[in-house]
Short mmCIF file of N, CA and C in Angstrom, two decimals:
data_model
loop_
_atom_site.label_atom_id
_atom_site.label_comp_id
_atom_site.label_asym_id
_atom_site.label_seq_id
_atom_site.Cartn_x
_atom_site.Cartn_y
_atom_site.Cartn_z
N UNK I 44 9.72 1.12 8.05
CA UNK I 44 8.68 2.18 8.05
C UNK I 44 7.44 1.76 7.71
N UNK I 45 7.44 0.90 6.62
CA UNK I 45 6.19 0.43 6.11
C UNK I 45 5.56 -0.42 6.93
N UNK I 46 6.34 -1.38 7.91
CA UNK I 46 5.62 -1.86 9.02
C UNK I 46 4.59 -1.08 9.77
N UNK I 47 5.28 0.05 10.10
CA UNK I 47 4.60 0.92 11.13
C UNK I 47 3.54 1.50 10.45
N UNK I 48 3.34 2.06 9.30
CA UNK I 48 2.34 2.25 8.29
C UNK I 48 1.18 1.49 8.15
N UNK I 49 1.69 0.25 8.10
CA UNK I 49 0.39 -0.89 7.92
C UNK I 49 -0.15 -1.04 9.60
N UNK I 50 0.69 -1.03 10.67
CA UNK I 50 0.15 -1.25 11.77
C UNK I 50 -0.81 -0.07 12.36
N UNK I 51 -0.27 1.18 11.64
CA UNK I 51 -0.97 2.44 12.17
C UNK I 51 -2.43 2.27 11.39
N UNK I 52 -2.26 1.92 10.03
CA UNK I 52 -3.70 1.75 9.27
C UNK I 52 -4.48 0.50 10.06
N UNK I 53 -4.02 -0.51 10.50
CA UNK I 53 -4.81 -1.50 11.06
C UNK I 53 -5.45 -0.84 12.49
N UNK I 54 -4.77 -0.13 13.14
CA UNK I 54 -5.45 0.53 14.34
C UNK I 54 -6.51 1.38 13.83
N UNK I 55 -6.32 2.19 12.81
CA UNK I 55 -7.31 2.98 12.37
C UNK I 55 -8.61 2.18 11.92
N UNK I 56 -8.28 1.23 11.12
CA UNK I 56 -9.33 0.27 10.59
C UNK I 56 -10.11 -0.55 11.77
N UNK I 57 -9.40 -0.72 12.81
CA UNK I 57 -10.09 -1.34 14.06
C UNK I 57 -11.04 -0.44 14.91
N UNK I 58 -11.00 0.99 14.51
CA UNK I 58 -11.80 1.90 14.94
C UNK I 58 -10.92 2.93 15.91
N UNK I 59 -9.68 2.77 15.81
CA UNK I 59 -8.65 3.67 16.35
C UNK I 59 -8.65 3.33 17.96
N UNK I 60 -8.35 4.23 18.86
CA UNK I 60 -8.11 3.92 20.23
C UNK I 60 -9.61 3.85 20.97
N UNK I 61 -10.76 3.98 20.28
CA UNK I 61 -11.97 3.96 20.89
C UNK I 61 -12.36 2.53 21.09
N UNK I 62 -11.42 1.55 20.50
CA UNK I 62 -11.85 0.11 20.55
C UNK I 62 -10.93 -0.68 21.22
N UNK I 63 -11.12 -1.63 21.86
CA UNK I 63 -10.16 -2.48 22.58
C UNK I 63 -9.30 -2.99 21.60
N UNK I 64 -9.53 -3.40 20.45
CA UNK I 64 -8.76 -3.94 19.28
C UNK I 64 -7.49 -2.75 19.04
N UNK I 65 -8.32 -1.47 18.66
CA UNK I 65 -7.37 -0.56 18.60
C UNK I 65 -6.25 -0.10 19.54
N UNK I 66 -6.68 -0.09 20.74
CA UNK I 66 -5.76 0.13 21.91
C UNK I 66 -4.72 -0.99 22.23
N UNK I 67 -5.10 -2.13 21.76
CA UNK I 67 -4.31 -3.28 21.91
C UNK I 67 -3.13 -3.05 20.89
N UNK I 68 -3.60 -2.74 19.56
CA UNK I 68 -2.73 -2.42 18.34
C UNK I 68 -1.77 -1.30 18.78
N UNK I 69 -2.15 -0.07 19.22
CA UNK I 69 -1.41 0.94 19.63
C UNK I 69 -0.33 0.53 20.61
N UNK I 70 -0.97 -0.27 21.49
CA UNK I 70 0.26 -0.55 22.70
C UNK I 70 1.37 -1.48 21.99
N UNK I 71 0.82 -2.37 21.14
CA UNK I 71 1.83 -3.26 20.33
C UNK I 71 2.62 -2.40 19.57
N UNK I 72 2.20 -1.30 18.79
CA UNK I 72 2.99 -0.47 17.96
C UNK I 72 4.05 0.29 18.83
N UNK I 73 3.57 0.62 19.83
CA UNK I 73 4.44 1.57 20.98
C UNK I 73 5.49 0.84 21.45
N UNK I 74 5.25 -0.49 21.95
CA UNK I 74 6.41 -1.56 22.26
C UNK I 74 7.41 -1.73 21.25
N UNK I 75 6.96 -2.12 20.03
CA UNK I 75 7.88 -2.28 18.85
C UNK I 75 8.69 -1.11 18.65
N UNK I 76 8.04 -0.02 18.48
CA UNK I 76 8.73 1.20 18.19
C UNK I 76 9.92 1.49 19.48
N UNK I 77 9.47 1.19 20.60
CA UNK I 77 10.45 1.41 21.63
C UNK I 77 11.72 0.47 21.51
N UNK I 78 11.35 -0.93 21.16
CA UNK I 78 12.50 -1.87 20.94
C UNK I 78 13.14 -1.57 19.56
N UNK I 79 12.61 -1.10 18.87
CA UNK I 79 13.36 -0.72 17.41
C UNK I 79 14.10 0.66 17.57
N UNK I 80 13.86 1.45 18.70
CA UNK I 80 14.37 2.62 18.84
C UNK I 80 13.98 3.79 17.73
N UNK I 81 12.67 3.50 17.09
CA UNK I 81 12.03 4.30 16.26
C UNK I 81 11.76 5.57 17.07
N UNK I 82 11.77 6.67 16.37
CA UNK I 82 11.36 8.02 16.96
C UNK I 82 10.16 8.48 16.19
N UNK I 83 9.09 8.04 16.71
CA UNK I 83 7.80 8.39 15.95
C UNK I 83 7.37 9.81 15.98
N UNK I 84 7.68 10.36 17.21
CA UNK I 84 7.50 11.76 17.30
C UNK I 84 8.49 12.62 16.63
N UNK I 85 9.75 12.09 16.46
CA UNK I 85 10.47 12.90 15.80
C UNK I 85 10.31 12.86 14.20
N UNK I 86 9.75 11.78 13.67
CA UNK I 86 9.06 11.47 12.45
C UNK I 86 8.20 12.64 12.13
N UNK I 87 7.18 12.78 13.12
CA UNK I 87 6.04 13.83 13.06
C UNK I 87 6.76 14.99 12.86
N UNK I 88 7.64 15.41 13.77
CA UNK I 88 8.36 16.65 13.73
C UNK I 88 8.98 17.14 12.31
N UNK I 89 9.46 16.06 11.90
CA UNK I 89 10.26 16.31 10.44
C UNK I 89 9.13 16.68 9.37
N UNK I 90 8.20 15.83 9.68
CA UNK I 90 6.82 15.99 8.71
C UNK I 90 6.48 17.57 8.68
N UNK I 91 6.01 17.94 9.97
CA UNK I 91 5.49 19.37 10.17
C UNK I 91 6.35 20.23 9.66
N UNK I 92 7.65 20.23 9.97
CA UNK I 92 8.58 21.44 9.51
C UNK I 92 8.74 21.29 7.96
N UNK I 93 8.81 20.10 7.37
CA UNK I 93 8.84 20.13 5.83
C UNK I 93 7.53 20.82 5.28
N UNK I 94 6.55 20.65 5.72
CA UNK I 94 5.31 20.96 5.36
C UNK I 94 5.28 22.69 5.49
N UNK I 95 5.58 23.08 6.85
CA UNK I 95 5.85 24.39 6.86
C UNK I 95 6.53 25.18 5.96
N UNK I 96 7.77 24.66 5.80
CA UNK I 96 8.64 25.37 4.96
C UNK I 96 8.19 25.34 3.29
N UNK I 97 7.51 24.18 2.99
CA UNK I 97 6.76 24.26 1.60
C UNK I 97 5.90 25.38 1.62
N UNK I 98 5.03 25.37 2.48
CA UNK I 98 4.17 26.54 2.49
C UNK I 98 4.73 27.99 2.58
N UNK I 99 5.59 28.09 3.29
CA UNK I 99 6.28 29.37 3.43
C UNK I 99 7.05 29.78 2.07
N UNK I 100 7.53 28.89 1.27
CA UNK I 100 8.01 29.26 0.06
C UNK I 100 7.04 29.38 -1.36
N UNK I 101 5.86 29.16 -0.90
CA UNK I 101 4.76 29.08 -2.01
C UNK I 101 4.25 30.41 -2.35
#
């Protein structure tokens, strides 16, 4: 997961998807996530549910 975080940070540092380098980085990240069977969307879903539950009980 740390590798995914590093790649995401590199994409942002490159200017995000507004730049050719950022687009290439995102494509690479997507291919690696697919090959590794990472569920990036599932991770995002778990994060938002965790934040929601935390806010709900505050």
